[in-house]
XYZ file of C-alpha atoms in Angstrom:
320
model
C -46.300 92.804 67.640
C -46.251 91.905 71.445
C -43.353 89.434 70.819
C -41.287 92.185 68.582
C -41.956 94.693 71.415
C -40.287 92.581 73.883
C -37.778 91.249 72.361
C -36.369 94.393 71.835
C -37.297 95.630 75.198
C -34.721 93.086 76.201
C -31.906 93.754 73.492
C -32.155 97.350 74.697
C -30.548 96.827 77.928
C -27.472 95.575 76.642
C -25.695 97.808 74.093
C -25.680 96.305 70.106
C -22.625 96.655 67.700
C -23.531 95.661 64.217
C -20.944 94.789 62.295
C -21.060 93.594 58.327
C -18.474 91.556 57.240
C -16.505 89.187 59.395
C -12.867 90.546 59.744
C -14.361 93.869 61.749
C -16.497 91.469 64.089
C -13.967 89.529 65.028
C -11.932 92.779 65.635
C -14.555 94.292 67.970
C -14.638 91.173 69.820
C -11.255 91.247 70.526
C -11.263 94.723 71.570
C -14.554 93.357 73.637
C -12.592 90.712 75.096
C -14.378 89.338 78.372
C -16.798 91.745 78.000
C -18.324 90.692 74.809
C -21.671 89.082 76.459
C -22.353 92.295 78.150
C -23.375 93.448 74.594
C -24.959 92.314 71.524
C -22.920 92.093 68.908
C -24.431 90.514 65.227
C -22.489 90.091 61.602
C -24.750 90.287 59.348
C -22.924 88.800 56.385
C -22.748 85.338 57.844
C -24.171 83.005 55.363
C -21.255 83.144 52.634
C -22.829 85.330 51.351
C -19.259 87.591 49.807
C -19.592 91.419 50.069
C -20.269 91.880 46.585
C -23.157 90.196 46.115
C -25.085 90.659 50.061
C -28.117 92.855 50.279
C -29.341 93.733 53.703
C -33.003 91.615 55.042
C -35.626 93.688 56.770
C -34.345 92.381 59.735
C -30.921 93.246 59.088
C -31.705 97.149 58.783
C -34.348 96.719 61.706
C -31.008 95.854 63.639
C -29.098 98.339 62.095
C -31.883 101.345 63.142
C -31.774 101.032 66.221
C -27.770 99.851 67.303
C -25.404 102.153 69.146
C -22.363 101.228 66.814
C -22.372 100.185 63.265
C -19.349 99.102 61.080
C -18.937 98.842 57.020
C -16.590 98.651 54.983
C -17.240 101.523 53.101
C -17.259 100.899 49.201
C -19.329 100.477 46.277
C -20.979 97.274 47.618
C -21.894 99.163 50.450
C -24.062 102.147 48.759
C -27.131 101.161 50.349
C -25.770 101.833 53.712
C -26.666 105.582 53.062
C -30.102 105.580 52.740
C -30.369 102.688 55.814
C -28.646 105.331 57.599
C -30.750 107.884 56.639
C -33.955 106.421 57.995
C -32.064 104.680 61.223
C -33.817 105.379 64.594
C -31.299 105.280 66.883
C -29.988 109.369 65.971
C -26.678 108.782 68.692
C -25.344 105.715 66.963
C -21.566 105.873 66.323
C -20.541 104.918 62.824
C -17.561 103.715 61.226
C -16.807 103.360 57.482
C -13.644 101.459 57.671
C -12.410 103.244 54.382
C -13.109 106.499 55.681
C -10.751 106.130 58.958
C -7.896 104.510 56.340
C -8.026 107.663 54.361
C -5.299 107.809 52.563
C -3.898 104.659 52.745
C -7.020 103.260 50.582
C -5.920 102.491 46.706
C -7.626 102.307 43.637
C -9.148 99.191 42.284
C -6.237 98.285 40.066
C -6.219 96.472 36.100
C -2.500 95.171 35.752
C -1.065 93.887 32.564
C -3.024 90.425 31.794
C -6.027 90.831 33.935
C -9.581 90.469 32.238
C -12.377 93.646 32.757
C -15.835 92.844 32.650
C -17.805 93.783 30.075
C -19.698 96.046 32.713
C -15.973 97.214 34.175
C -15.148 98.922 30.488
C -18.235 100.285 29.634
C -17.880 102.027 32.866
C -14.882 102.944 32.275
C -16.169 104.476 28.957
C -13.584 102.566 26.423
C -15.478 103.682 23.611
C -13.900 106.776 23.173
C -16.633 108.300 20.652
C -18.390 109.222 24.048
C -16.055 112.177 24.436
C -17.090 114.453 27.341
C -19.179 111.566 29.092
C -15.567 109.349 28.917
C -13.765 112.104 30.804
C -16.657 112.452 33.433
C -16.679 108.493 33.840
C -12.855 108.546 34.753
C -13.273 111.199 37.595
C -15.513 108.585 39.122
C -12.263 106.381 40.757
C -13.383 102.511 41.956
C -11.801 102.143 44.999
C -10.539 98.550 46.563
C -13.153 97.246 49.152
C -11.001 94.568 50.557
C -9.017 96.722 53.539
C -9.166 93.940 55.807
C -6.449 92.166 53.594
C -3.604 94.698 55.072
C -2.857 93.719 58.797
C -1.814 96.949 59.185
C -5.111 98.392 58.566
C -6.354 96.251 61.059
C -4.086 97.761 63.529
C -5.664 101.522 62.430
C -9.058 99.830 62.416
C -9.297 98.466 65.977
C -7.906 100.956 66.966
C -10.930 103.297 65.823
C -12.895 100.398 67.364
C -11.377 100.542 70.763
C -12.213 104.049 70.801
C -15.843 104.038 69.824
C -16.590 100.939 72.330
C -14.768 102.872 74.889
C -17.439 105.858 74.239
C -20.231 103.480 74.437
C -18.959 101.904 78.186
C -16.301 104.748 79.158
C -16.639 102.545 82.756
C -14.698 99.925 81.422
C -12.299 101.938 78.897
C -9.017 100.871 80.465
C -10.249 97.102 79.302
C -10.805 98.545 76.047
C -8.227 100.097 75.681
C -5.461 97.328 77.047
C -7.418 94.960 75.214
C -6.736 96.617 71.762
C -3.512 96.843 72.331
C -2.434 93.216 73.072
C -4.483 92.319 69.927
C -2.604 95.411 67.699
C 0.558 93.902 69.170
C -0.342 90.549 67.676
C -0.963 92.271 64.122
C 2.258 93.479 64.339
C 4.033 90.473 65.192
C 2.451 88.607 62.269
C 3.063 91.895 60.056
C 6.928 91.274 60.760
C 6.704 87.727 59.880
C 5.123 88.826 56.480
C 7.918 90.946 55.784
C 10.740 88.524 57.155
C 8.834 85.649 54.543
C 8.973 88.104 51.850
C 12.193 89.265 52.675
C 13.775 85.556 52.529
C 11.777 84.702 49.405
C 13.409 83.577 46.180
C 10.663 84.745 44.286
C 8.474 88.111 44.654
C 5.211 87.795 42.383
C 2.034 85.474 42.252
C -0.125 84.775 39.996
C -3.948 84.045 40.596
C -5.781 81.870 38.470
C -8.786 83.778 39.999
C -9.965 86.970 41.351
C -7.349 89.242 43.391
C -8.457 90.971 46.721
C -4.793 90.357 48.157
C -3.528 94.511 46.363
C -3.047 95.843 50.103
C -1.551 92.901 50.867
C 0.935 92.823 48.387
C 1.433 96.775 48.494
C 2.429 96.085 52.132
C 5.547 93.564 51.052
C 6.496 95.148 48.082
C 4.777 92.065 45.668
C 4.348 91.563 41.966
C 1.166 89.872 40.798
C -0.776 88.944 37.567
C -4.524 87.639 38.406
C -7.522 86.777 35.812
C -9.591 89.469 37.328
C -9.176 92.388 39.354
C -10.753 92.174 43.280
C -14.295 93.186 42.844
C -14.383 91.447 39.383
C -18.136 89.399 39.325
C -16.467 87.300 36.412
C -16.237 83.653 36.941
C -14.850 82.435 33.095
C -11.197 83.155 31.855
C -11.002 84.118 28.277
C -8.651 81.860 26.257
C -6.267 84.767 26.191
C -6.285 85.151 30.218
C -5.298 81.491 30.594
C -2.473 81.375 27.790
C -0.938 85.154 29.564
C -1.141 83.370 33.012
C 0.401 80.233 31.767
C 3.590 82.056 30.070
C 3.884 84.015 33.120
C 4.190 80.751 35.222
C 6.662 79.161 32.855
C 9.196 82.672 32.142
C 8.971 83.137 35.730
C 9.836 79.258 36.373
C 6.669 79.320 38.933
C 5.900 76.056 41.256
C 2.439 77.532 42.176
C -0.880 78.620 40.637
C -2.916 80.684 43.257
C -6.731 80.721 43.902
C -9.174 82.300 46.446
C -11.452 80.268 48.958
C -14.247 78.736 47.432
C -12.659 78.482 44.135
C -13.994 75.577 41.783
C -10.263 75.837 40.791
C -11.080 75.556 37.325
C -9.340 78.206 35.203
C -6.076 76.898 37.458
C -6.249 73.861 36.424
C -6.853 75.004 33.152
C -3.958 77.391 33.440
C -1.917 74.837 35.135
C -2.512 72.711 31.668
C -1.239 75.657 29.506
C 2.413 75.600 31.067
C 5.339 73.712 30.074
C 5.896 72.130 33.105
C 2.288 71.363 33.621
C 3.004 70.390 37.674
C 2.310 73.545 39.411
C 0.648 73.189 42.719
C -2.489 75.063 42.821
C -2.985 76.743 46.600
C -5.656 79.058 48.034
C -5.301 82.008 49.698
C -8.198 82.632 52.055
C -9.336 85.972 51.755
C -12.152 85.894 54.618
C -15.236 86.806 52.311
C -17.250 84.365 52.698
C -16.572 83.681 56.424
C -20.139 81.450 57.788
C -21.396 80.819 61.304
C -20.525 77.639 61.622
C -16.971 78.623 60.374
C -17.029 80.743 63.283
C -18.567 78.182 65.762
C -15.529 76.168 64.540
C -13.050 78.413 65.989
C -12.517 80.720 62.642
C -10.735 84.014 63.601
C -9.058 86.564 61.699
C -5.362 85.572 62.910
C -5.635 82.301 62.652
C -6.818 83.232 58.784
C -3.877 85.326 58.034
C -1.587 83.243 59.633
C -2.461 80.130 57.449
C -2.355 82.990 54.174
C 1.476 83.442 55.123
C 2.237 79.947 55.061
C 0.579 79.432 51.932
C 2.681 82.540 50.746
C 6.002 80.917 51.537
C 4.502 77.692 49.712
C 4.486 80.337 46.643
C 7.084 82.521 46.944
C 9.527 79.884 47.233
């Protein structure tokens, strides 16, 4: 108990910013800039471990409790984050729920023309329409897209929000904040207009992923098509027959070069899919879609920018 005591003795002189996934902590340290030893800030999804699938240690609500800014997404993975914050000890903690401060500009998981639901997915979505009353009350219930980070221009809205809340925390160095936060919203914005130039140029405007899709605010932003095997939050892992073949004869009436998968990907239902065309030579390229971001990826020099700068060449690679 001693050695608990003063440990955190000794993390309570320094402010702590917890953050879950990786895109906001590499935000916040950005908007930290020089100043980031003069707190503690912790991701706790670090392992690759993705969102959908992480469930907070002991010691990762213990940290939670007792920080003085806490940042989550904000979705259905995220539903014990309620009752964490219920029980936290630290009652003057600022908390963002990245969703919340995109309002409006959040969208609705989406099931396009192709894509496989879960078994779980459609008796959520009540297909058996003997249920009656119960199938209307399980449409109110809208599943919204968890993967925010994928839009640089939420990013710009989210450090923003950051950049405020840090600047609450050490209003002595706000100007810092604040001019850091802007050079780094600047940044997003160059790379946003490089999106839109690429897409702009492009001789074709839809993908197709041989895999999940987190990428809908992404391609909402540049105006893309897309047909995936499952939608973003999908748990699936094995294409029916009838995914592959739809994929496949999208690839060939489109006249498609490229197959697209996430990080991580076995790459298995692309090949597969790749098999199924006519051409049968489609290059199969990954988009990264910073899930499943580890601590040695991040002792390796990982950062958000970097990652979506290395997404737009791979998007040129498919668009064109």
């Amino acid at each position: 108990l001693m050695m608990i005591v003063s440990a955190s003795a000794f993390a309570a002189s320094k402010k702590s910013i917890v953050c879950t996934t990786y895109p906001e902590y590499d935000w916040v340290l950005n908007v930290l800039g020089s100043r980031a030893s003069a707190f503690n800030v912790t991701l706790l999804q670090n392992k690759g471990t993705d969102l959908h699938s992480y469930q907070p240690s002991v010691q990762d609500i213990a940290k939670i409790s007792v920080s003085d800014l806490f940042v989550y997404v904000g979705g259905e993975s995220d539903e014990w984050v309620e009752d964490v914050l219920q029980n936290a000890r630290n009652k003057n903690m600022i908390v963002i729920n990245m969703m919340e401060v995109l309002g409006d500009a959040v969208r609705e998981e989406e099931i396009v023309e192709g894509m496989q639901e879960s078994e779980e997915h459609e008796h959520e979505h009540g297909h058996d329409h003997h249920e009656g009353e119960a199938h209307d009350h399980e449409h109110e219930e809208a599943e919204y897209d968890e993967h925010v980070w994928l839009s640089l221009r939420n990013a710009a809205v989210i450090t923003q929000a950051l950049s405020e809340a840090v600047q609450k925390l050490d209003s002595k160095n706000a100007a810092t904040y604040k001019a850091n936060a802007e050079a780094y919203i600047e940044k997003l914005g160059k790379l946003d207009a490089e999106f839109q130039a690429a897409v702009a140029k492009a001789e074709t405007k839809t993908l197709v992923f041989a895999d999940r899709f987190p990428f809908r605010y992404l391609a909402d932003d540049y105006g893309l098509k897309y047909y995936a095997a499952f939608a973003g939050c999908s748990a699936e892992s094995e294409a029916s027959f009838e995914t592959v073949i739809f994929l496949a004869k999208k690839i060939d009436e489109l006249a498609l070069k490229s197959v697209l998968t996430i990080e991580k990907s076995d790459k298995k239902i692309a090949k597969t899919v790749v098999s199924n065309t006519k051409a049968k030579n489609q290059q199969i390229l990954e988009m990264d879609s910073l899930q499943s971001v580890t601590q040695k990826d991040i002792k390796g020099g990982k950062n958000y920018l970097d990652a979506m700068k290395q997404n737009l060449a791979v998007l040129k690679a498919a668009l064109n």
